[in-house]
Backbone as numpy.savetxt, mean C-alpha at the origin, in Angstrom:
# Nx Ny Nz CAx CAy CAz Cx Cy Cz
23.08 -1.95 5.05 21.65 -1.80 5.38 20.80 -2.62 4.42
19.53 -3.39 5.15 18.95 -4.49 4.68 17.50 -3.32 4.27
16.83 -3.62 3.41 15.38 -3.29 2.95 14.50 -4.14 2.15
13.84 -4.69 3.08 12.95 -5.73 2.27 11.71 -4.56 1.62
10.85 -5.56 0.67 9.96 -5.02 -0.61 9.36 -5.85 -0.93
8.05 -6.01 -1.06 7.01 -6.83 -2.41 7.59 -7.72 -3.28
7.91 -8.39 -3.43 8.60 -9.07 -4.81 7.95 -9.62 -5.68
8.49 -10.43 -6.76 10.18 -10.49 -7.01 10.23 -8.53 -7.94
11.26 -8.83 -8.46 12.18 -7.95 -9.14 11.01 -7.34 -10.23
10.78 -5.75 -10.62 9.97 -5.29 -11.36 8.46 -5.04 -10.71
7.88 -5.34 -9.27 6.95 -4.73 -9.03 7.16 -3.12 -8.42
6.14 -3.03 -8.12 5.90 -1.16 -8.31 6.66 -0.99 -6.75
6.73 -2.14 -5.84 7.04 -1.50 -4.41 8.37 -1.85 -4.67
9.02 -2.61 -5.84 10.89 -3.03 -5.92 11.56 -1.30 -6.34
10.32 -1.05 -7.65 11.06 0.61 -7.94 10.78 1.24 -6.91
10.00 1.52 -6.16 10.20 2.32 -4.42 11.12 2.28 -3.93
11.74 0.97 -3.83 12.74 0.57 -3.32 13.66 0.90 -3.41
13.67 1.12 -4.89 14.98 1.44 -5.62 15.16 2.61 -6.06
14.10 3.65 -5.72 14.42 5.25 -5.72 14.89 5.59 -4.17
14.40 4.93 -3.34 14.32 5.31 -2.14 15.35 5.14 -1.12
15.86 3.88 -1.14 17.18 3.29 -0.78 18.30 3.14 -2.06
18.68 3.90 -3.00 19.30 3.31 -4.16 20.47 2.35 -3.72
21.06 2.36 -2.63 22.36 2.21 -2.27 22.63 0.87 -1.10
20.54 0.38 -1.52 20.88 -0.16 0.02 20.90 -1.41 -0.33
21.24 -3.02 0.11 20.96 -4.34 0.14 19.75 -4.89 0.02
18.61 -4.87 -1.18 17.34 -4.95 -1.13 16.80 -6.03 -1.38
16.16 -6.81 -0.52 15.73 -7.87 -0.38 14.21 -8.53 -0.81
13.83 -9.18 -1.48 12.32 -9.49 -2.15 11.54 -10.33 -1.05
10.06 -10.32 -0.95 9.46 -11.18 -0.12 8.36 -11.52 -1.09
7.92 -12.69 -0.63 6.32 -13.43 -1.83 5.08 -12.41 -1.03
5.06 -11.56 0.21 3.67 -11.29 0.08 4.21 -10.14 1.28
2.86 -9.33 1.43 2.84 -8.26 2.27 3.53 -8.84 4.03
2.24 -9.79 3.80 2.96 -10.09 5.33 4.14 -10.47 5.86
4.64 -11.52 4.49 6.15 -11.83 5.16 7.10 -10.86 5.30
6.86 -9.64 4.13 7.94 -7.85 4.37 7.64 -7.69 5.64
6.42 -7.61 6.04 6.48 -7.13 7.26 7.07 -7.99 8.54
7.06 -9.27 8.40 7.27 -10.40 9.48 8.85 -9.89 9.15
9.54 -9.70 8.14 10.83 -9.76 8.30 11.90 -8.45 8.70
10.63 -7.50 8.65 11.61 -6.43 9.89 10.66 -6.57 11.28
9.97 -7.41 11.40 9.73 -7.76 13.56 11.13 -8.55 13.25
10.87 -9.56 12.69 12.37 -10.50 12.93 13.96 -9.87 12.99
13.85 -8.47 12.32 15.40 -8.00 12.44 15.94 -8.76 11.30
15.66 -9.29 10.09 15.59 -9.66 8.92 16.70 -8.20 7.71
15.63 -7.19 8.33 15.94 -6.08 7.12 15.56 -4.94 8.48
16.53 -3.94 8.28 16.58 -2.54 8.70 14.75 -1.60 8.56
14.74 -2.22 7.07 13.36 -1.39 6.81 12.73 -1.67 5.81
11.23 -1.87 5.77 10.59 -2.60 4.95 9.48 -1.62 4.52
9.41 -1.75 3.27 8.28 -1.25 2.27 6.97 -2.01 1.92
5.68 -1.49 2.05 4.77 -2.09 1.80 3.27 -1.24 1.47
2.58 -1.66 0.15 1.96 -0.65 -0.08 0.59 -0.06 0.92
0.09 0.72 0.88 -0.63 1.16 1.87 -2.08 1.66 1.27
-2.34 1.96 0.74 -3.57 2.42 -0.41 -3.51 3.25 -1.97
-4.45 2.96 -2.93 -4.11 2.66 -4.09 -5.21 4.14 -4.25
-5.05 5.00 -5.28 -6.13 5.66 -5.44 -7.58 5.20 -6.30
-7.39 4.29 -6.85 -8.90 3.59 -7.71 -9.10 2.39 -6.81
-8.42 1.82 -5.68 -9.31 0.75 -5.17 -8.94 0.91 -3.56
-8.55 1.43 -3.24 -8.85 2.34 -1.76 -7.19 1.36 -0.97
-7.69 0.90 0.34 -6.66 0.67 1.30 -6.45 -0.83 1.00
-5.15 -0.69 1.08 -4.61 -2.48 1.33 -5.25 -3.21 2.42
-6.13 -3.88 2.54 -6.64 -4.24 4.11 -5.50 -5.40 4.70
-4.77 -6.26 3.72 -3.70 -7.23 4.55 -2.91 -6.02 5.17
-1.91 -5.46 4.63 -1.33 -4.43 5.11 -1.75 -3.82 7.10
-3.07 -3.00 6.45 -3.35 -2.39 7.13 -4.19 -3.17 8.95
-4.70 -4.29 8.50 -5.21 -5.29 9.67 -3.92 -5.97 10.36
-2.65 -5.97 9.81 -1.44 -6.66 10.38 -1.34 -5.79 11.07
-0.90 -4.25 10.69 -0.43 -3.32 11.14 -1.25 -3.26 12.54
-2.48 -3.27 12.62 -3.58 -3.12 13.82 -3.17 -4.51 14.78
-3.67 -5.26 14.02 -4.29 -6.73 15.17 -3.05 -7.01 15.41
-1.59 -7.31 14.88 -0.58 -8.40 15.15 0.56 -7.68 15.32
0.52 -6.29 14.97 2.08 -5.87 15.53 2.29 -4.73 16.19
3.44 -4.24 16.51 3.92 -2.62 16.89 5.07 -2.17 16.09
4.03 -1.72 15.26 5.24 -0.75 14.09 4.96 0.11 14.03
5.53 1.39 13.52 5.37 2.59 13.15 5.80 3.01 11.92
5.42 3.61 10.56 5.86 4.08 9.50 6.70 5.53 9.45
7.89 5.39 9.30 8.79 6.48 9.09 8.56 7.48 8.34
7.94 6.85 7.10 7.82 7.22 5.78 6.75 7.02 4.93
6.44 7.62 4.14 5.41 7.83 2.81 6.07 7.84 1.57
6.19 6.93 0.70 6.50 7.39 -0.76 4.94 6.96 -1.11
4.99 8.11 -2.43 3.66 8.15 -3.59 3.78 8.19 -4.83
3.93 6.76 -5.21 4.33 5.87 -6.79 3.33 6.42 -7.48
3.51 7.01 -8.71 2.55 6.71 -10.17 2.68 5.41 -10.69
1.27 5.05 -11.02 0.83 3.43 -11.15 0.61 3.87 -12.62
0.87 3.00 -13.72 1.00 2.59 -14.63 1.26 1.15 -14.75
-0.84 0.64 -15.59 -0.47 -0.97 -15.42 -0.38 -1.38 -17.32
0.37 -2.14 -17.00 0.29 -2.61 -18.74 0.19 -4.33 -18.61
-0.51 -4.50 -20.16 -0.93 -5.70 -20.52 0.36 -6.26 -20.61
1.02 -8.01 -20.47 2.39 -8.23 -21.17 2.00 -10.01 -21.26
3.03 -10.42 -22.50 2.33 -11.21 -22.71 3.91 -11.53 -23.16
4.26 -13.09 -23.56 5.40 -13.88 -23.98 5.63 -12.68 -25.43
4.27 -12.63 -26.10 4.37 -12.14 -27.52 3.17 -11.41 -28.02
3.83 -10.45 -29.19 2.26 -9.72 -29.74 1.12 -10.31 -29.75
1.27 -11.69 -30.67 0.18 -12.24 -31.19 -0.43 -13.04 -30.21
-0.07 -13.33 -29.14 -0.59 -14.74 -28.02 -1.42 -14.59 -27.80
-2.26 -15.83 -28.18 -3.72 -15.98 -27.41 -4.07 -16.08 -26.05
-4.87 -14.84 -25.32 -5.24 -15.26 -24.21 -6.15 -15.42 -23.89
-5.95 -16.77 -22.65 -7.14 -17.32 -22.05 -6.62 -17.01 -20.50
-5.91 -16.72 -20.16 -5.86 -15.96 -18.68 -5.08 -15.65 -18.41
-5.46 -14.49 -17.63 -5.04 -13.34 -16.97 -4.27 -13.48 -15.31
-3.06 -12.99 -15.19 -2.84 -12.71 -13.70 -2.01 -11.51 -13.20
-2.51 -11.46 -12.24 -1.97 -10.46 -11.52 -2.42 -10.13 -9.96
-1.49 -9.63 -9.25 -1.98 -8.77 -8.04 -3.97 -8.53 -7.63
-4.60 -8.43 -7.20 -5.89 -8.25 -6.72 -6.05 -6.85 -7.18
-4.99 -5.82 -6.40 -5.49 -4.45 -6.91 -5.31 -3.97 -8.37
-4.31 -5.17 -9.01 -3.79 -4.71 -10.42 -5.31 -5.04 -11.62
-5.62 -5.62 -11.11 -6.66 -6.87 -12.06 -7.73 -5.89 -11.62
-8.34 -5.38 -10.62 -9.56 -4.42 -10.42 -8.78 -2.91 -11.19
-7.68 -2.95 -10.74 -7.42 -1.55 -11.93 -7.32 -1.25 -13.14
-7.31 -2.80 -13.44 -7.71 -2.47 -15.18 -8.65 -3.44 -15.72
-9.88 -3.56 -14.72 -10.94 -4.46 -15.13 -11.56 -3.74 -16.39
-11.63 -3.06 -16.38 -12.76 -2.02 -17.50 -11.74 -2.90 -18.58
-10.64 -2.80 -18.99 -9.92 -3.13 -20.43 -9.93 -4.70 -20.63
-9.95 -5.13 -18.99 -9.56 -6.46 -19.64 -11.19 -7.22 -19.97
-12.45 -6.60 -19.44 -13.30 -7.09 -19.67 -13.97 -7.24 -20.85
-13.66 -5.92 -21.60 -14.36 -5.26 -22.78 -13.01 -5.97 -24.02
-11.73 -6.27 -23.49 -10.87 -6.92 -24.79 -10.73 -8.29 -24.83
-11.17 -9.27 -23.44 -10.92 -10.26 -22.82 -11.65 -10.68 -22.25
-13.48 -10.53 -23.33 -14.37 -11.06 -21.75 -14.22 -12.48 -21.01
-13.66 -13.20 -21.86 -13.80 -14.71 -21.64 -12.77 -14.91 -21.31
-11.65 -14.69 -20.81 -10.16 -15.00 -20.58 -10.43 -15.17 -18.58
-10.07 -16.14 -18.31 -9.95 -16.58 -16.71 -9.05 -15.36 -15.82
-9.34 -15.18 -14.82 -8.44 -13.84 -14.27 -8.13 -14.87 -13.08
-6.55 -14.55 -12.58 -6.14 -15.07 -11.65 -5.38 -14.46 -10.79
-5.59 -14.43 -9.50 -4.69 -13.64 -8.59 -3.63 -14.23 -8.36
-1.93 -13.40 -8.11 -1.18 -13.45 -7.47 -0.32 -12.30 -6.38
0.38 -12.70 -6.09 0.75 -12.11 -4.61 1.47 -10.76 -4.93
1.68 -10.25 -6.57 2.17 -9.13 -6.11 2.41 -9.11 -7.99
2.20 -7.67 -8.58 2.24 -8.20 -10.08 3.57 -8.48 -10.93
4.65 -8.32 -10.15 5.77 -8.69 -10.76 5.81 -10.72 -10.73
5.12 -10.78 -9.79 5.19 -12.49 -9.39 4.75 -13.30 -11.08
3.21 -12.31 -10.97 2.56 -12.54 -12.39 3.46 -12.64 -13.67
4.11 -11.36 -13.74 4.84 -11.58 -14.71 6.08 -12.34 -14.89
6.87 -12.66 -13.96 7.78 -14.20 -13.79 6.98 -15.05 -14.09
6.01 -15.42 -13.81 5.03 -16.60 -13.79 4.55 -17.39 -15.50
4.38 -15.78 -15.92 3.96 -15.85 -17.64 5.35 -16.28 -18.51
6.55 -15.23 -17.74 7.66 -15.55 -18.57 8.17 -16.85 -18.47
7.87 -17.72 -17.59 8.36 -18.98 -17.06 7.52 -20.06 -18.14
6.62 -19.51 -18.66 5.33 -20.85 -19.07 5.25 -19.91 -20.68
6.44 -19.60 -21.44 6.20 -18.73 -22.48 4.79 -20.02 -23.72
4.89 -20.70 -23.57 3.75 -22.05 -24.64 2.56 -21.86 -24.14
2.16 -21.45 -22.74 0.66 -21.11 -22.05 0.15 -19.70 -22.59
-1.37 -20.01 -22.69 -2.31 -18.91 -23.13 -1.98 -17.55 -22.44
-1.27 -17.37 -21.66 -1.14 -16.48 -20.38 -0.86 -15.35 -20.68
-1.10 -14.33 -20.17 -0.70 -12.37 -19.90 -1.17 -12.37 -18.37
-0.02 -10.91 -18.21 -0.12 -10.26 -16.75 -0.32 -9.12 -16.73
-0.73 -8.49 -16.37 -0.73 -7.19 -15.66 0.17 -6.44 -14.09
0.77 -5.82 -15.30 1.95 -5.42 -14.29 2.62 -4.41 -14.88
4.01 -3.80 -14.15 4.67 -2.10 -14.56 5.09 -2.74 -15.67
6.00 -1.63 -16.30 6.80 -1.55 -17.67 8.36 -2.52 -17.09
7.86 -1.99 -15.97 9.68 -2.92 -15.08 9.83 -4.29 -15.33
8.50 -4.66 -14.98 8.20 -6.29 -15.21 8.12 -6.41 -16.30
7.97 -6.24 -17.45 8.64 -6.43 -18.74 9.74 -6.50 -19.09
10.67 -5.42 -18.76 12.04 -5.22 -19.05 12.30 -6.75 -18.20
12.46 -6.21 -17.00 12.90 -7.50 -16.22 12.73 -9.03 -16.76
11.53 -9.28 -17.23 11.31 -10.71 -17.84 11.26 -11.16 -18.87
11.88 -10.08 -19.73 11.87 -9.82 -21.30 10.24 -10.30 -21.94
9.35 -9.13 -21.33 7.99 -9.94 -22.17 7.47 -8.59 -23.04
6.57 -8.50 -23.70 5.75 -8.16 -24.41 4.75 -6.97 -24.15
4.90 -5.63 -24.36 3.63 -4.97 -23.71 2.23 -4.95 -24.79
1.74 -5.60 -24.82 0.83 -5.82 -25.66 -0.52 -5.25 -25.37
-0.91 -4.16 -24.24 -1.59 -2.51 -24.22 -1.35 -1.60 -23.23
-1.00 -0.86 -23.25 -0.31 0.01 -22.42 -1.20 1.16 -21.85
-1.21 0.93 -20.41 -1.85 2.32 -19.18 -3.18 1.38 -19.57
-3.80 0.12 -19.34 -5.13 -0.33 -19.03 -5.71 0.23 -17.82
-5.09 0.98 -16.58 -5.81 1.38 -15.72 -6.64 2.37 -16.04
-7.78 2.24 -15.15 -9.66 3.02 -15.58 -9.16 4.61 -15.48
-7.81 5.14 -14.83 -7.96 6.43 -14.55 -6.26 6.73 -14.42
-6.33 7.89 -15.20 -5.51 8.25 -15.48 -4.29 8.55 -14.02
-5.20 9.31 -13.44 -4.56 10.01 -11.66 -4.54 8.66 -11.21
-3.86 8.23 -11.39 -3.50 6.54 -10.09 -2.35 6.58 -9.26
-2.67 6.58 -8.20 -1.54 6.42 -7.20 -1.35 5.50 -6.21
-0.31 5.15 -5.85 -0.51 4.51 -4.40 0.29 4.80 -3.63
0.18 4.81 -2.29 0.96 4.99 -0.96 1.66 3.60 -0.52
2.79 3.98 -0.44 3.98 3.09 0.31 4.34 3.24 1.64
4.54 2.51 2.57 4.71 3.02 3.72 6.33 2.21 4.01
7.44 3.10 4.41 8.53 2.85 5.06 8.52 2.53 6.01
8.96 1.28 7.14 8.70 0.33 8.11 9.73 0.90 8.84
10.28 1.25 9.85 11.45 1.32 10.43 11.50 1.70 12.21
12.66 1.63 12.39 12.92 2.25 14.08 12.98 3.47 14.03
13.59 4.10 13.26 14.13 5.58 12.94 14.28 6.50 11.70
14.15 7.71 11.74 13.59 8.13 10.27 14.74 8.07 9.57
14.47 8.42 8.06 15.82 7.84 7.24 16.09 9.53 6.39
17.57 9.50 5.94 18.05 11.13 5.58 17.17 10.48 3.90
16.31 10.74 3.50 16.14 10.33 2.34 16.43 11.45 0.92
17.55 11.18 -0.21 17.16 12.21 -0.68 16.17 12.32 -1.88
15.26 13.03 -1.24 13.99 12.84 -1.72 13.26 14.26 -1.60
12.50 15.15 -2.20 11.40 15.79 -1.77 10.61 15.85 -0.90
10.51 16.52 -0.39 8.98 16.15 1.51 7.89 16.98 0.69
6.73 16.98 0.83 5.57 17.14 0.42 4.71 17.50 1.33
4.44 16.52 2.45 3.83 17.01 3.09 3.96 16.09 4.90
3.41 16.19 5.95 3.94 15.43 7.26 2.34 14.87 7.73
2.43 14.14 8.00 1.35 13.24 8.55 1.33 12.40 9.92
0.39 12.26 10.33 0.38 11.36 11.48 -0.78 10.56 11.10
-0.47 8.90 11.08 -1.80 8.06 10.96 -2.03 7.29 12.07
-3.43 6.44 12.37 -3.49 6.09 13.70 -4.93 5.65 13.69
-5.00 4.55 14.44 -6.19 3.84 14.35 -6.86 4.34 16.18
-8.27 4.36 15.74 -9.19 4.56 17.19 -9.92 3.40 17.67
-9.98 3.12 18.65 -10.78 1.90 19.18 -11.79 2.43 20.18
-13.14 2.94 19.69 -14.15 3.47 20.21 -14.81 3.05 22.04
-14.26 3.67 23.00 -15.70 2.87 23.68 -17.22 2.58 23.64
-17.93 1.57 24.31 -18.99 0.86 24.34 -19.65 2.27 24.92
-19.58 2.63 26.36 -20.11 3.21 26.42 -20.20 5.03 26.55
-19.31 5.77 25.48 -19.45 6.97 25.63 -20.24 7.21 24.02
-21.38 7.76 24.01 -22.33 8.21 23.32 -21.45 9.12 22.56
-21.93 9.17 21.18 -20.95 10.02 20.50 -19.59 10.25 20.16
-19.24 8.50 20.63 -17.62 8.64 20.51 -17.00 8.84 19.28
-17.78 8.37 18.68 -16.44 8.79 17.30 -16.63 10.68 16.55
-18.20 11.09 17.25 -18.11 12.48 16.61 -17.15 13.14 17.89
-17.50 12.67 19.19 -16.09 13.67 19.80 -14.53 13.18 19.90
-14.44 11.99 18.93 -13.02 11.79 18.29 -12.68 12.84 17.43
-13.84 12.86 16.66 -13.04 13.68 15.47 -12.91 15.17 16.00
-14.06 15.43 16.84 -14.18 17.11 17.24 -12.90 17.46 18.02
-11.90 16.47 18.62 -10.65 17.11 19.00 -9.85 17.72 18.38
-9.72 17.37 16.94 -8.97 17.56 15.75 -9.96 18.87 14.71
-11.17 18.73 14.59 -11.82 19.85 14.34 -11.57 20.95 15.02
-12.25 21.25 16.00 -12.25 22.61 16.71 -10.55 22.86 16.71
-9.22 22.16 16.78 -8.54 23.13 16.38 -7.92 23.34 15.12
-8.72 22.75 14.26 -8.28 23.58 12.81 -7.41 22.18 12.08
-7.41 20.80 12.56 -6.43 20.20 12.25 -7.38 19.14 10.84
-6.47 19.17 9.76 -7.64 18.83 9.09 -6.85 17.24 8.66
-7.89 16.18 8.70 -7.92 14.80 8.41 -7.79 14.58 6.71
-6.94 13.84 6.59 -6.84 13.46 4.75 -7.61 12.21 4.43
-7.55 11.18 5.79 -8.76 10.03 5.34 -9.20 9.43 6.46
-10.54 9.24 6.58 -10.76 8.30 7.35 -11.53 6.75 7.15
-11.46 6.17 7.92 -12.05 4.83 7.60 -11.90 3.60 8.60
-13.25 2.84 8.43 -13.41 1.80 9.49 -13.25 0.69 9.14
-12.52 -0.28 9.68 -12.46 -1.52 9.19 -13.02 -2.78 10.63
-13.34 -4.03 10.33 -13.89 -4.52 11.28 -13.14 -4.72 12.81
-13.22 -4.96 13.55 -12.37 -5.44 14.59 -12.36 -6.76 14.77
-13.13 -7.78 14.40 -12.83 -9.04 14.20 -13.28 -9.74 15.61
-14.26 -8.86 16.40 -14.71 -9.69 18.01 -16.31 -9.90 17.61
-16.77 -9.29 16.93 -18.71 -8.91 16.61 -19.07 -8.42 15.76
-19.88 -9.03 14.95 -20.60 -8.38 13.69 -21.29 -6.48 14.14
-20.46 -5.44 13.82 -20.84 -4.33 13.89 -19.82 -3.39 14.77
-18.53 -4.03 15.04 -17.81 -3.89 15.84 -16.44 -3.30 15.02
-15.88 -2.35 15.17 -14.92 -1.59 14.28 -14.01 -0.82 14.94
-12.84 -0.83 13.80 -12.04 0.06 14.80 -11.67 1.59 13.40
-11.16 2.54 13.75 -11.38 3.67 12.48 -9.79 3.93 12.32
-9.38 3.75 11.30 -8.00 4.60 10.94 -8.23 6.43 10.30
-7.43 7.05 11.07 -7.71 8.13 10.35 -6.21 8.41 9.90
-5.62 9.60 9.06 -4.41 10.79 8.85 -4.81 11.46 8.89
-3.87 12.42 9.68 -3.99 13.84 9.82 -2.83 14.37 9.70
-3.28 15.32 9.27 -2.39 16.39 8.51 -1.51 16.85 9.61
0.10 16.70 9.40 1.04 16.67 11.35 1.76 18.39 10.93
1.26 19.52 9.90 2.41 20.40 10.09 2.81 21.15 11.39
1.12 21.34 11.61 1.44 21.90 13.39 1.97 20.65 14.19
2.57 20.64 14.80 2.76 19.54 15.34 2.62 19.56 16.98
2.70 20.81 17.51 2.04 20.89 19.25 0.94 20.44 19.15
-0.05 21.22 17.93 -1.48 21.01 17.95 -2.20 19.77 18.16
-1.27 18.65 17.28 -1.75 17.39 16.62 -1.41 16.77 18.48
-0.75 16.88 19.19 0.05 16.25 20.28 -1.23 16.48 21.28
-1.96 18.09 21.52 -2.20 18.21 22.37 -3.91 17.24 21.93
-4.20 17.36 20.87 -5.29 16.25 19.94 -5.39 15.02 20.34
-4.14 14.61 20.26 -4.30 13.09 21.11 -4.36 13.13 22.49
-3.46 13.92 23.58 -3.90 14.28 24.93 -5.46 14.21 25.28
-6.21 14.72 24.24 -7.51 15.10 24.62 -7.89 14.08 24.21
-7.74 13.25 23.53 -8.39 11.98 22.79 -8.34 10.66 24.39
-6.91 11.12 24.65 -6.48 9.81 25.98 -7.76 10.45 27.25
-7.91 11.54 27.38 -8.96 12.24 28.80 -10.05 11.63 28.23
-10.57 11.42 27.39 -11.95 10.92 26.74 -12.40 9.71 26.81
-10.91 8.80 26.98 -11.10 7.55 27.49 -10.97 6.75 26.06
-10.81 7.74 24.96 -10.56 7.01 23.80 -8.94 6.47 23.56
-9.06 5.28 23.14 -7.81 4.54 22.57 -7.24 4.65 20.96
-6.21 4.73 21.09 -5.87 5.18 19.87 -4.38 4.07 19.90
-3.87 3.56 18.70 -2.84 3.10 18.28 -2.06 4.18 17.08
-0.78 4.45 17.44 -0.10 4.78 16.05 0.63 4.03 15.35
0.23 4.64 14.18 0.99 3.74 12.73 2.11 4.48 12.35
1.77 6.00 12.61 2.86 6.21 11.98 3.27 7.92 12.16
4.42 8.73 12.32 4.62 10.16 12.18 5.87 9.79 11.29
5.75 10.80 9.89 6.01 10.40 9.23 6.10 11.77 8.07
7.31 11.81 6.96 7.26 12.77 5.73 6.72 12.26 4.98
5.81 12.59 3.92 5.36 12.59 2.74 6.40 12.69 1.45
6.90 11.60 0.91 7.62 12.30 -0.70 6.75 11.71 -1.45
6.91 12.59 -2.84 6.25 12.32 -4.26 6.99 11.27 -5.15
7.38 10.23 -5.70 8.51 9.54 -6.62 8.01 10.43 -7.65
């Protein structure tokens, strides 16, 4: 069994990987989209990719593939503790810039601004990339931001440790697959996620979206709109909901399809904690 992941070796979605499948053939990709392009292709059995961060909200590459360009469904939920650290060739190295991941670099803007105002910040595709990148160019001004993994892995330097603004940091992983997996793992909790595509003309559509799921008691963990990409003001809403009842949640969408509302699923799915 194939499982592609975030790469290279030492980012936060490789240890997912590697609690989650310990046993399995795990394969690295340079960016969200290609994990995902490579289980449509039949590449890998099942692919990991992060899904939202708790200090900087939802992956939108992730989550707009998932909508506009494919038919997948998420099996699975793992929920990583994020721990970002400074790393550098060496204690003493001067830096003049910074890289890492997009969400890594906003999660520990507060440290790197106030220790590093003047140091260049640079994005890459995933923060283990960053830290290959630094270890590769050990004579450049350079540090990354990235896990403790990506250190070990690239033999570098943690030169400040937990820079993220908040202590509670998490993020959601989502397991890609055809079929659910025996994981041994903890379940936490069951979910169903799923995007709505409002009609034009029923007045009140998105409050009697949600009122299907209200009036019977079914309670939502997030919601949120992202654009639809046809008209400035034009959106489509992802919500989760909480799946323990599970007739309830079924007969929710029934009533959602009589309404004339459209809905896509992402995902029915267990919750584990790493």
């Amino acid at each position: 069994m194939k499982v592609g992941y975030l790469g290279p070796n030492g980012s936060f979605t490789h240890n997912v990987a590697i609690k989650a499948f310990p046993s399995a053939d795990r394969v690295s990709f340079g960016n969200i989209t290609e994990v995902i392009k490579s289980y449509e292709e039949g590449v890998v059995d099942y692919a990991i990719i992060p899904v939202e961060n708790s200090i900087e909200g939802s992956v939108h590459e992730t989550l707009d593939y998932l909508f506009h360009q494919a038919q997948i469904e998420a099996v699975a939920e793992m929920i990583q503790p994020i721990k970002q650290q400074l790393l550098a060739t060496s204690q003493d190295k001067v830096i003049e810039k910074i890289f890492s991941h997009p969400q890594a670099i906003a999660q520990g803007k507060k440290y790197t601004k106030s220790h590093y105002p003047n140091a260049q910040i640079e994005m890459t595709a995933s923060t283990a990339y960053a830290a290959r990148f630094i270890a590769e160019n050990p004579d450049k001004p350079f540090a990354a931001i990235a896990p403790v993994a990506a250190a070990k892995e690239y033999g570098l330097e943690i030169i400040a440790k937990d820079i993220q603004e908040m202590d509670e940091n998490y993020t959601r992983f989502w397991v890609l697959g055809r079929k659910k997996y025996a994981f041994e793992l903890t379940k936490c909790q069951q979910k169903v996620s799923l995007t709505l595509t409002l009609p034009d003309n029923l007045p009140g559509a998105l409050y009697k979206a949600l009122s299907v799921f209200a009036w019977r008691g079914i309670n939502l963990t997030k919601i949120e709109s992202r654009p639809l990409k046809t008209a400035l003001g034009e959106y489509f809403f992802i919500v989760d909901v909480d799946n323990t009842n599970e007739a309830l949640v079924s007969f929710a969408l029934e009533e959602l399809h009589l309404l004339g509302i459209d809905y896509k699923m992402l995902g029915n799915y267990d919750v584990y904690k790493l």
